[in-house]
Short mmCIF file of N, CA and C in Angstrom, two decimals:
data_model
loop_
_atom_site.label_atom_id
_atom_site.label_comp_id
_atom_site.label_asym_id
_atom_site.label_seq_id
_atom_site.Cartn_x
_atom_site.Cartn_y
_atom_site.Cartn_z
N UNK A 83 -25.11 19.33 -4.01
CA UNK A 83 -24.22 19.49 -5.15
C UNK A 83 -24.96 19.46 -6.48
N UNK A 84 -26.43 19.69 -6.21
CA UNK A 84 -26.99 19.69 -7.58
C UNK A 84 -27.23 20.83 -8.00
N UNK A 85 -26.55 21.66 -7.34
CA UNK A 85 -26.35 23.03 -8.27
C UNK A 85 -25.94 23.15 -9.44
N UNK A 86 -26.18 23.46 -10.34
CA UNK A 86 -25.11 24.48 -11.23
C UNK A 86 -24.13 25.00 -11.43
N UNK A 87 -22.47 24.41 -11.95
CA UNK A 87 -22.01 25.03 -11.56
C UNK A 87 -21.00 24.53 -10.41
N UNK A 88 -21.79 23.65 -9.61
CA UNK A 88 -20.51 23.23 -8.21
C UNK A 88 -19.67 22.62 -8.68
N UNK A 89 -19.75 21.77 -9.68
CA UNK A 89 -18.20 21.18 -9.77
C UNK A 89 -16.66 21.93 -10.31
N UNK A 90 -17.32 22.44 -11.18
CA UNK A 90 -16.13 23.31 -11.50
C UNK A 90 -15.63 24.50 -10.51
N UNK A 91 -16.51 24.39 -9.49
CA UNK A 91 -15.92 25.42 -8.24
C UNK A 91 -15.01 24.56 -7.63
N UNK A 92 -15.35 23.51 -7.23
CA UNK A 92 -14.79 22.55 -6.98
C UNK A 92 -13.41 21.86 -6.98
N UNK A 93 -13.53 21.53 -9.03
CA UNK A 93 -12.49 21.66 -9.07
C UNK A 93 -11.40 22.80 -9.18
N UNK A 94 -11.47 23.72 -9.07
CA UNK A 94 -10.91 25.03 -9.00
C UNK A 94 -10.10 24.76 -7.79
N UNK A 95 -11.06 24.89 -6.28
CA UNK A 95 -10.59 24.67 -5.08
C UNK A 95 -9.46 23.62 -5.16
N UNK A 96 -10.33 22.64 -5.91
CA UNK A 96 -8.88 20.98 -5.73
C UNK A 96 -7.49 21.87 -6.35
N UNK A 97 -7.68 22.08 -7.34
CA UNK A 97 -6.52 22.89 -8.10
C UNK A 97 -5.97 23.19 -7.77
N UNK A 98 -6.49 24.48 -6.95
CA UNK A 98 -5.32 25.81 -7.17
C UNK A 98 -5.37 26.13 -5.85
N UNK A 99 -6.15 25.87 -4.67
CA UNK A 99 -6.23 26.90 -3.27
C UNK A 99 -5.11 26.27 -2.59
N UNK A 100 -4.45 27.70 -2.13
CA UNK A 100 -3.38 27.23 -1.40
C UNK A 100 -3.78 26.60 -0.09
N UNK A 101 -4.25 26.25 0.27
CA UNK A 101 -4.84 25.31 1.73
C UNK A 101 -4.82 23.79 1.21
N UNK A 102 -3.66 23.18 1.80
CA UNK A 102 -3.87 21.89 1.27
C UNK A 102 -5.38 21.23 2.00
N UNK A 103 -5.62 21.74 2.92
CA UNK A 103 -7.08 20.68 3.54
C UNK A 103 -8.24 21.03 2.91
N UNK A 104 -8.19 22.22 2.10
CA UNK A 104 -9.01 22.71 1.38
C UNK A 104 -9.10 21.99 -0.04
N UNK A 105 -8.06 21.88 -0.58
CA UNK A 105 -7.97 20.82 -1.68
C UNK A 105 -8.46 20.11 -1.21
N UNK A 106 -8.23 18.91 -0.21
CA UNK A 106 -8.64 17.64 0.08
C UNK A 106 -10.21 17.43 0.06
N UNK A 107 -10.69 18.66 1.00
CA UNK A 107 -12.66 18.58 0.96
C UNK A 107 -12.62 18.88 -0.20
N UNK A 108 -12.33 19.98 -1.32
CA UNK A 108 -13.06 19.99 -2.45
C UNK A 108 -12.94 18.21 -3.31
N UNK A 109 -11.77 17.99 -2.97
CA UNK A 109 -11.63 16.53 -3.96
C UNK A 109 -13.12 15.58 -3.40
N UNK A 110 -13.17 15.25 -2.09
CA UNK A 110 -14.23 14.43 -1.73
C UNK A 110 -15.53 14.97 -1.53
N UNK A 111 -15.76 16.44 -1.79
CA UNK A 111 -17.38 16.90 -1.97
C UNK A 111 -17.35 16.53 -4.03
N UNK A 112 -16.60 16.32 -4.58
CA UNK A 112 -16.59 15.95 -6.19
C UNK A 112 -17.00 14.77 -6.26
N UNK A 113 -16.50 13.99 -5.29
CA UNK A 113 -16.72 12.08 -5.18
C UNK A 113 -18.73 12.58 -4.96
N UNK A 114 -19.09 13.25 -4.26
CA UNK A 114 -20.64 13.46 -4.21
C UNK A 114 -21.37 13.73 -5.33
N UNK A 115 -20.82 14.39 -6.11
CA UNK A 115 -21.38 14.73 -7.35
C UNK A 115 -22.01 13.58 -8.85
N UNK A 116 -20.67 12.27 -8.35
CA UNK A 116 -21.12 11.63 -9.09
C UNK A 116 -21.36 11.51 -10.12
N UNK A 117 -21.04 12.85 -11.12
CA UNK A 117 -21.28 13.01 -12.70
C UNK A 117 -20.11 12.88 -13.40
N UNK A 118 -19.69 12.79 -14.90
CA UNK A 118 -18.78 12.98 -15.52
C UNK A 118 -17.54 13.80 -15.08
N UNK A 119 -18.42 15.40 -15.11
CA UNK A 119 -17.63 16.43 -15.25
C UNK A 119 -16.60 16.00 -13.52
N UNK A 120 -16.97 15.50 -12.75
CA UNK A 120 -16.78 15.28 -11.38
C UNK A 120 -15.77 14.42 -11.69
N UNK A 121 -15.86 13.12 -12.31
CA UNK A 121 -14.49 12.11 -12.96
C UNK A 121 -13.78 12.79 -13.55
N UNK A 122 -14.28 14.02 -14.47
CA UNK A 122 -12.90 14.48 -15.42
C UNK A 122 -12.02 15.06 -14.49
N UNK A 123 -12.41 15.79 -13.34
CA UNK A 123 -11.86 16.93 -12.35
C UNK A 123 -11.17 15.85 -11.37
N UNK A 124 -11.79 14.81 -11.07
CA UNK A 124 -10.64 13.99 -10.37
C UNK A 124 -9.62 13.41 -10.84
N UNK A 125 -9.67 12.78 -12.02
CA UNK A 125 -9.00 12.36 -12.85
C UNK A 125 -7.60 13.40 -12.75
N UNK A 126 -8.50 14.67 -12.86
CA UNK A 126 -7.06 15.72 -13.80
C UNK A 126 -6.05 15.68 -12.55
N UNK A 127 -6.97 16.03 -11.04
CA UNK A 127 -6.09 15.79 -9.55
C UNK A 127 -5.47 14.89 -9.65
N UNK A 128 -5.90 13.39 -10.20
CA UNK A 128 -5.16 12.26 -9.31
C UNK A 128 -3.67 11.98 -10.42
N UNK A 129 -4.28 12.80 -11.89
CA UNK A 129 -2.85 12.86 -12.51
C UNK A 129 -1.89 13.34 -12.88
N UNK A 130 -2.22 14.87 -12.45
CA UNK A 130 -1.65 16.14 -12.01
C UNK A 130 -1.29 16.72 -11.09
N UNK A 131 -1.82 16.14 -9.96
CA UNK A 131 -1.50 16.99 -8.46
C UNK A 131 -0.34 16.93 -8.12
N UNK A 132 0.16 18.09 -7.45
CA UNK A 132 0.93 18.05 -7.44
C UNK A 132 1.37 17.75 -5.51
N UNK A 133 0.34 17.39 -4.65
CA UNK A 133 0.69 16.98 -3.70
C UNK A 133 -0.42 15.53 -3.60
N UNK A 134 0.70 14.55 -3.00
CA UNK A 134 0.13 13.34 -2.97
C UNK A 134 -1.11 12.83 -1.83
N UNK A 135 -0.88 13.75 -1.07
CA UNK A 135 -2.25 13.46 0.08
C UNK A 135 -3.62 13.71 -0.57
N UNK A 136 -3.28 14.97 -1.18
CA UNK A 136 -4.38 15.42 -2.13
C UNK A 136 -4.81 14.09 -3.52
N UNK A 137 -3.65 13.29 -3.67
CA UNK A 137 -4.27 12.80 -5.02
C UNK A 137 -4.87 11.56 -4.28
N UNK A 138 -3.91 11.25 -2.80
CA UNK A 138 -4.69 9.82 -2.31
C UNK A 138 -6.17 10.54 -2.10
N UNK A 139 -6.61 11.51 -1.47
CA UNK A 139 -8.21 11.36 -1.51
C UNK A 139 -9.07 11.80 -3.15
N UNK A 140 -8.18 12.21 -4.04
CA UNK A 140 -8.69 11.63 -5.55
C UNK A 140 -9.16 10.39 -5.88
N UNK A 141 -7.87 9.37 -5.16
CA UNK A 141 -8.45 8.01 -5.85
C UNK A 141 -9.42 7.62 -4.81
N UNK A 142 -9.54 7.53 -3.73
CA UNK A 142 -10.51 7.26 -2.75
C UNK A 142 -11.90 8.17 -3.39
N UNK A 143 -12.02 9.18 -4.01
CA UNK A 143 -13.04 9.83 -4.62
C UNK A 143 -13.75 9.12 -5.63
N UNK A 144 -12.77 8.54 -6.39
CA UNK A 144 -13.19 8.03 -8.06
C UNK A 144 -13.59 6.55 -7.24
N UNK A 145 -12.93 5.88 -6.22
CA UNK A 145 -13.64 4.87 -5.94
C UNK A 145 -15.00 4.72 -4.84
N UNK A 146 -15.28 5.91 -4.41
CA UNK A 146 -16.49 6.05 -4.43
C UNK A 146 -17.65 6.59 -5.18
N UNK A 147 -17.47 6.85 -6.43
CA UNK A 147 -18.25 7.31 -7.36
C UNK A 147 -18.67 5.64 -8.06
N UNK A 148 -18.00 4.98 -8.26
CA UNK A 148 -18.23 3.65 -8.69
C UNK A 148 -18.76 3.66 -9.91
N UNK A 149 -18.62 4.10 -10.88
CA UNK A 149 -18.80 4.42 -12.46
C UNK A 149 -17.72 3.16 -13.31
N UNK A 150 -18.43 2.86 -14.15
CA UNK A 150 -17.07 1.84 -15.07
C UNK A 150 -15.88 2.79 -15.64
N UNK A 151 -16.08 4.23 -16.18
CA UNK A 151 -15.11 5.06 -16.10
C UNK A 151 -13.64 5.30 -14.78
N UNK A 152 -14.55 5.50 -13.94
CA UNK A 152 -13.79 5.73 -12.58
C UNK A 152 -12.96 4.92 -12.07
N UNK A 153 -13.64 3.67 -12.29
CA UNK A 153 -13.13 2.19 -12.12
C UNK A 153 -11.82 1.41 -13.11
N UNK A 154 -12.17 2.22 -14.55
CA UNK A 154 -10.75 2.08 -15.26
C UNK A 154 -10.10 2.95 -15.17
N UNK A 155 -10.14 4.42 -14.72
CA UNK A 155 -9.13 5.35 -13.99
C UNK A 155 -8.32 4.85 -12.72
N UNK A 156 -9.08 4.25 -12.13
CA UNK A 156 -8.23 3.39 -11.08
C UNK A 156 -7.13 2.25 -11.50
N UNK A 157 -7.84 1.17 -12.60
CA UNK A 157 -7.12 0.06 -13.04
C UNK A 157 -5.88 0.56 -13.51
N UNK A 158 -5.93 1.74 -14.80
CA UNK A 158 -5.10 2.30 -15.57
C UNK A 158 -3.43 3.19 -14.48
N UNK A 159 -4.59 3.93 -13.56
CA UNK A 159 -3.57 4.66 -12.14
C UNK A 159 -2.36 3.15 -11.82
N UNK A 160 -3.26 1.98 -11.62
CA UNK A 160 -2.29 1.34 -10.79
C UNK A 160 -1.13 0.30 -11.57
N UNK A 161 -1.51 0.63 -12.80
CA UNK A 161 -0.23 -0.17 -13.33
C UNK A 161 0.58 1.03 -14.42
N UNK A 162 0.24 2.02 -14.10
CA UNK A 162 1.01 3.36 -14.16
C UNK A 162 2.70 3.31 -13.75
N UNK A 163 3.31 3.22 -14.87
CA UNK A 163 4.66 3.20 -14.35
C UNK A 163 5.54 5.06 -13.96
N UNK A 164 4.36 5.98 -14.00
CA UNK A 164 4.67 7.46 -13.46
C UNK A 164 4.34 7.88 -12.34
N UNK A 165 3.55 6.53 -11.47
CA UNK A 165 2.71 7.44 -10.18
C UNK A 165 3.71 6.42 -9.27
N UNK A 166 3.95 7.41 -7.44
CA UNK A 166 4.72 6.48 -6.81
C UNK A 166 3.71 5.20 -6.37
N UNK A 167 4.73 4.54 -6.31
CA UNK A 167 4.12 3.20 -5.64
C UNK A 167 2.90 3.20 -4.67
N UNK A 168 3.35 3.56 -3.50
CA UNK A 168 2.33 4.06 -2.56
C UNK A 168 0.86 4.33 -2.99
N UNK A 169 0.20 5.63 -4.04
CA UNK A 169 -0.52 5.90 -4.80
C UNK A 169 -1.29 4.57 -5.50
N UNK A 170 -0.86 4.07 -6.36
CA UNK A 170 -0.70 2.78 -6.78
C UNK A 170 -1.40 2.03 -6.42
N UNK A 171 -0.53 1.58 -4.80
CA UNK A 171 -1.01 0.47 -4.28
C UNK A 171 -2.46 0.75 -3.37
N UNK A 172 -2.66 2.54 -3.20
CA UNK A 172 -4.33 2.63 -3.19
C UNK A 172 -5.08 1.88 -3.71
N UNK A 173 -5.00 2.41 -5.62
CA UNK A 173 -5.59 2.28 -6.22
C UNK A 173 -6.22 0.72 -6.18
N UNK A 174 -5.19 0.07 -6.14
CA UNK A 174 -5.53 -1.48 -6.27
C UNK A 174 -6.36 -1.66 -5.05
N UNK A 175 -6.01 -1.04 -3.23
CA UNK A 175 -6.29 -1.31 -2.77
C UNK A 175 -8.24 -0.63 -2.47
N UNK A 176 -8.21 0.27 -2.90
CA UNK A 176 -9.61 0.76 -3.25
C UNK A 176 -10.40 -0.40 -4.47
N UNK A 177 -9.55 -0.40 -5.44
CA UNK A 177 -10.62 -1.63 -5.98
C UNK A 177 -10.74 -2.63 -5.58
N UNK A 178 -10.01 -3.40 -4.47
CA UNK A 178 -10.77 -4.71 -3.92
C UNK A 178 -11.50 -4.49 -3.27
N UNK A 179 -11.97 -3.15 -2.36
CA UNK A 179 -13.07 -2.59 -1.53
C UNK A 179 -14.17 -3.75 -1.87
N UNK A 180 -14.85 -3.30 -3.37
CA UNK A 180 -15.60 -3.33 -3.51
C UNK A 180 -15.75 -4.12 -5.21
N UNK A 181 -15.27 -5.37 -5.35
CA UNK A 181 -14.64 -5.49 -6.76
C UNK A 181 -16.06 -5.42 -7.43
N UNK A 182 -15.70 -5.06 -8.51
CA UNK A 182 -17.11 -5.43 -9.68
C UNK A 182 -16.19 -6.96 -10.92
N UNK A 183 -17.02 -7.80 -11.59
CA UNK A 183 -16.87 -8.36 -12.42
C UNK A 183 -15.47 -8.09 -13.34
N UNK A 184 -15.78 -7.08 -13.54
CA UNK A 184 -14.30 -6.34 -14.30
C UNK A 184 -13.30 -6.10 -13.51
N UNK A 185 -13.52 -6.00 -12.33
CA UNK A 185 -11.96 -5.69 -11.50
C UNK A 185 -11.75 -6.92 -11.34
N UNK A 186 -12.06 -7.87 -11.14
CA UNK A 186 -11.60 -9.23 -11.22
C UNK A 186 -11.19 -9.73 -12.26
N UNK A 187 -11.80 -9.43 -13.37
CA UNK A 187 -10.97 -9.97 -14.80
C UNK A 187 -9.60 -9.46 -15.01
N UNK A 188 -9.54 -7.67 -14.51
CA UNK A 188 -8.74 -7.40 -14.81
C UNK A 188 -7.50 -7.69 -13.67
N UNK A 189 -7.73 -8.10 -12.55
CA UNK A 189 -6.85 -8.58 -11.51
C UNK A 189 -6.50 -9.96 -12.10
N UNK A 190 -6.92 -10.36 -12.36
CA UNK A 190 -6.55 -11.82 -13.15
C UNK A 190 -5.26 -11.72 -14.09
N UNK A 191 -5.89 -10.63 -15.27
CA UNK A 191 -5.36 -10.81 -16.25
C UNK A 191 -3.68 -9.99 -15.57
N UNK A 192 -3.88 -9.17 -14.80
CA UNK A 192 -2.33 -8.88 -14.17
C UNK A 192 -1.61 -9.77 -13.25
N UNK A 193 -2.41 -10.34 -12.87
CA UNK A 193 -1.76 -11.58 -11.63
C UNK A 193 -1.61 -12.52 -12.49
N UNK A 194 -2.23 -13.53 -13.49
CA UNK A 194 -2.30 -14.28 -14.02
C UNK A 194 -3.55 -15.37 -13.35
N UNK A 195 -3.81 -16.44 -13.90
CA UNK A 195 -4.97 -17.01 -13.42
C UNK A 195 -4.52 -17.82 -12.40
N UNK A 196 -5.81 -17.40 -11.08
CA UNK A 196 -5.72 -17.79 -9.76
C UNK A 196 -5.48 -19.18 -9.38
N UNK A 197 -5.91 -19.82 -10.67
CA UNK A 197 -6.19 -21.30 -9.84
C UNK A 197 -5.07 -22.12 -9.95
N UNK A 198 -4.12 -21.03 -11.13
CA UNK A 198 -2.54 -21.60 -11.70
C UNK A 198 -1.38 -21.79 -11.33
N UNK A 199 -1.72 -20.53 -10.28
CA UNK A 199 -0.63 -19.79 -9.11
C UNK A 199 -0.35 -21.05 -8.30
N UNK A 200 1.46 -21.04 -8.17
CA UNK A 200 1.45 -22.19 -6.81
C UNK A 200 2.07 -21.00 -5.72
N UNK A 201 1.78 -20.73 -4.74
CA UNK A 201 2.48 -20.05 -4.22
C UNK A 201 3.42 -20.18 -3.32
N UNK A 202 4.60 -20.36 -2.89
CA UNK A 202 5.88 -20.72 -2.20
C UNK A 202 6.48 -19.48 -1.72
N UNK A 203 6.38 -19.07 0.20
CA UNK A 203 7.06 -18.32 0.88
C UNK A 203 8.10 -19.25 1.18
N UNK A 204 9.22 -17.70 1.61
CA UNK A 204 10.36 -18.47 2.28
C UNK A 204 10.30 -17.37 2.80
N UNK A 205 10.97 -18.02 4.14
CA UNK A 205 11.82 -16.69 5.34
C UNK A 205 13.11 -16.95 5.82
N UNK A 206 14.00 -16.38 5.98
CA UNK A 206 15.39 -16.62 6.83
C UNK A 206 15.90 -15.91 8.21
N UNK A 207 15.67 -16.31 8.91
CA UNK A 207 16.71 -15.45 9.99
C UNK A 207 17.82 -16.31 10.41
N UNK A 208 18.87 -14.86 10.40
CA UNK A 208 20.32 -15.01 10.84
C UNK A 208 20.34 -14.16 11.68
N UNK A 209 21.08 -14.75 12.91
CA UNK A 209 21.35 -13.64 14.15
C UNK A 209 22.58 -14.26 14.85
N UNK A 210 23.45 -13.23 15.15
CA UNK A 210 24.63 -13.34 15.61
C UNK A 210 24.93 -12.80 16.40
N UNK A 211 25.76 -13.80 17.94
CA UNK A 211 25.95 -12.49 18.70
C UNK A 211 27.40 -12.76 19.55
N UNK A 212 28.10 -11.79 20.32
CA UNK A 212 29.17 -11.57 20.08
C UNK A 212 29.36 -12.19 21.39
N UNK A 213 30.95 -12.46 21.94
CA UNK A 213 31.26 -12.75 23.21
C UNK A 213 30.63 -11.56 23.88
N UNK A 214 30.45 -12.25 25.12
CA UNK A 214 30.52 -11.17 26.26
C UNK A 214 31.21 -11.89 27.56
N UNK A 215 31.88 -11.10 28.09
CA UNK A 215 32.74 -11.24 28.95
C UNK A 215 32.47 -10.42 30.73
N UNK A 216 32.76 -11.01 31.42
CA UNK A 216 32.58 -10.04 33.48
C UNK A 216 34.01 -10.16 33.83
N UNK A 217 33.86 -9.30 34.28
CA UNK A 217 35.16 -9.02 34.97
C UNK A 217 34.63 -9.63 36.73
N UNK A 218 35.96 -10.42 37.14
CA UNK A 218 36.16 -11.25 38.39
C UNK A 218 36.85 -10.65 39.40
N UNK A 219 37.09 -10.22 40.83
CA UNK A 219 38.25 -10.57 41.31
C UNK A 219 37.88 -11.42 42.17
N UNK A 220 39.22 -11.80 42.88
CA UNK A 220 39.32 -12.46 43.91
C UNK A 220 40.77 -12.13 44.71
N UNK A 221 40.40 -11.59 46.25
CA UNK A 221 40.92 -10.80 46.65
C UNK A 221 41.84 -9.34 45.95
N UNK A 222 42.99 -9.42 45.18
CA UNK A 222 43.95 -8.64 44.70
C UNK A 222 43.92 -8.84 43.50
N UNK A 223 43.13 -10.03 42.88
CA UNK A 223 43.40 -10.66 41.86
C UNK A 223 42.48 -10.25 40.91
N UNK A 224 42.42 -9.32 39.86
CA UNK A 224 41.33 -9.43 38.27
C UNK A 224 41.68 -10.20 37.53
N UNK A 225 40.34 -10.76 36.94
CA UNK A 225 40.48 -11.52 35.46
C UNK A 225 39.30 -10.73 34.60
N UNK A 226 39.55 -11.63 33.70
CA UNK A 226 38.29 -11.19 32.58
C UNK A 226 38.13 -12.72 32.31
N UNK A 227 36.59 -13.19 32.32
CA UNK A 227 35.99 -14.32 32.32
C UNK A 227 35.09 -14.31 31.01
N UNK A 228 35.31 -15.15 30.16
CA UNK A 228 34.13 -15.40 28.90
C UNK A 228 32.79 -15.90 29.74
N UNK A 229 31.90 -15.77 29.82
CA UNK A 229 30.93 -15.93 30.20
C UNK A 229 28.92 -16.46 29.33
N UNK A 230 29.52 -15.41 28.36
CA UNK A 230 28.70 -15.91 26.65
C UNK A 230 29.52 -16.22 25.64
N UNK A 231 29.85 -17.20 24.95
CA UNK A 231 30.65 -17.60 23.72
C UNK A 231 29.85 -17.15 22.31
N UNK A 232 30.41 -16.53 21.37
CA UNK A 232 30.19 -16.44 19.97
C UNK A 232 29.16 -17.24 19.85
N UNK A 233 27.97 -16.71 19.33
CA UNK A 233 26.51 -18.00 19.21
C UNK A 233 25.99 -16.93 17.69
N UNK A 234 25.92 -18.24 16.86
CA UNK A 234 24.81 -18.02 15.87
C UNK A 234 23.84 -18.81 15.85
N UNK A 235 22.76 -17.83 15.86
CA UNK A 235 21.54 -18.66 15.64
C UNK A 235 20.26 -18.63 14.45
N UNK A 236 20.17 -19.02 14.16
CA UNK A 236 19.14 -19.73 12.20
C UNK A 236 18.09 -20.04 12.63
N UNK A 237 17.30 -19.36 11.67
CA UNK A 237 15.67 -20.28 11.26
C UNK A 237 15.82 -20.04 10.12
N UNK A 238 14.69 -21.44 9.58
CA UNK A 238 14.56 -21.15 8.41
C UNK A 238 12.84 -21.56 7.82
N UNK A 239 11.90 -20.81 7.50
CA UNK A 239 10.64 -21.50 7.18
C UNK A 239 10.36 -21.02 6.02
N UNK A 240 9.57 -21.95 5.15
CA UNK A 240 9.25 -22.40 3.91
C UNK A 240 7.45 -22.93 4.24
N UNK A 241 6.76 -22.33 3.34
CA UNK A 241 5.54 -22.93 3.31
C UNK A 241 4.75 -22.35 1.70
N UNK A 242 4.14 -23.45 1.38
CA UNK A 242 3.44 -23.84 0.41
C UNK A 242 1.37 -23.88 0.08
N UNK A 243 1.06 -23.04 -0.10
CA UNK A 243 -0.66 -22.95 -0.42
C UNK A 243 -0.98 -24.37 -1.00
N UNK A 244 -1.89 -24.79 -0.73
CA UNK A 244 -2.66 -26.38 -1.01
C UNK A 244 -4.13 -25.34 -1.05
N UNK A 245 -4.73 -25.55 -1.99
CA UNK A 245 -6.23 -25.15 -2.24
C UNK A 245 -6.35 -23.43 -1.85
N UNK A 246 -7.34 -22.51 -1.34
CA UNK A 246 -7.57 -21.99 -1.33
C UNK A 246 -7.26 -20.95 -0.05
N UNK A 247 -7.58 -22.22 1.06
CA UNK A 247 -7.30 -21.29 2.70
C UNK A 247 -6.30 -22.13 3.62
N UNK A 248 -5.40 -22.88 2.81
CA UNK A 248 -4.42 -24.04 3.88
C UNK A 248 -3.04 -23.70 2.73
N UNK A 249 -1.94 -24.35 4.06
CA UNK A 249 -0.69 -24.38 3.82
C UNK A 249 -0.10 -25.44 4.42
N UNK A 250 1.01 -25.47 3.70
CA UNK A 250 1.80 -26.69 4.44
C UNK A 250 3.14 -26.10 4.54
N UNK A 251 3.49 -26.53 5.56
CA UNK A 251 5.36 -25.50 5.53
C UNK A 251 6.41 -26.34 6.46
N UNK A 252 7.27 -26.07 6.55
CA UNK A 252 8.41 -26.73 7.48
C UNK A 252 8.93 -25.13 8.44
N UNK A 253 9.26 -25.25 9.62
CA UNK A 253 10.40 -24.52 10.43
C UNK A 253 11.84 -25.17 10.55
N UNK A 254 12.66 -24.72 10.39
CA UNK A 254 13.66 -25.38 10.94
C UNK A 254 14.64 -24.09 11.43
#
């Protein structure tokens, strides 16, 4: 790709060729290139495209180029209130790949600080289930016999983070 010239073929292909799998290789032979012009052309995919398979291997592109540019194209993608969720939650999930110093500050500064967090799950299950009934005879004789009665049955668990890799919780 140290031609002359390849990226903007490149991005052309990402663009415009009607072959979506063809988009997709041009997006990740751009992640090879590694230069500017290669971020601007992913960039324009991952915020223009107009099909999303194509933009998920955009951001998987820009996060293998690993540039501080690329890296705030990602930050900026994922708290993007225009891209779907899904997309998004790449982005974030490509930058913990491999965090640098700054993706941690900036995970901080969106989560808030780690050491502040208390964190408290809860879960509920409700399940309900209905009579069921067999049918009997005896000699000439049918009935209808209850056999399972109306049953509800509950859980309920709650658990709490203590330090870093432990919890404490209740079942009931």
């Amino acid at each position: 790709l140290a031609v002359a010239g390849t990226t903007p073929g490149l991005f052309d292909l990402a663009k415009t060729d009607p072959n979506s799998e063809m988009r997709k290789d041009a997006v990740f032979y751009l992640a090879q290139a590694k230069s500017d012009l290669a971020v601007d052309a992913l960039e324009d995919v991952l915020l223009h495209g107009n099909e999303q398979s194509v933009r998920s291997n955009a951001l998987f592109s820009l996060a293998q180029i690993r540039s501080d540019r690329s890296r705030k194209i990602l930050r900026d993608f994922a708290l993007s209130d225009n891209a779907p969720q899904s997309l998004r939650n790449d982005a974030i999930f490509h930058l913990a790949q491999r965090p640098s110093d700054d993706d941690l500050a900036w995970a901080e500064s969106v989560l808030g600080a780690v050491g502040s967090v208390v964190r408290v799950s809860e879960s509920l299950l409700d399940a309900v289930t209905g009579r069921e009934y067999a049918q009997t005879a005896t000699g000439f004789e049918r009935s209808r016999l209850e056999v399972e009665p109306f049953t509800n049955y509950f859980a309920g668990r709650a658990a709490r983070d203590i330090g870093r890799r432990a919890n404490v919780g209740l079942i009931a």
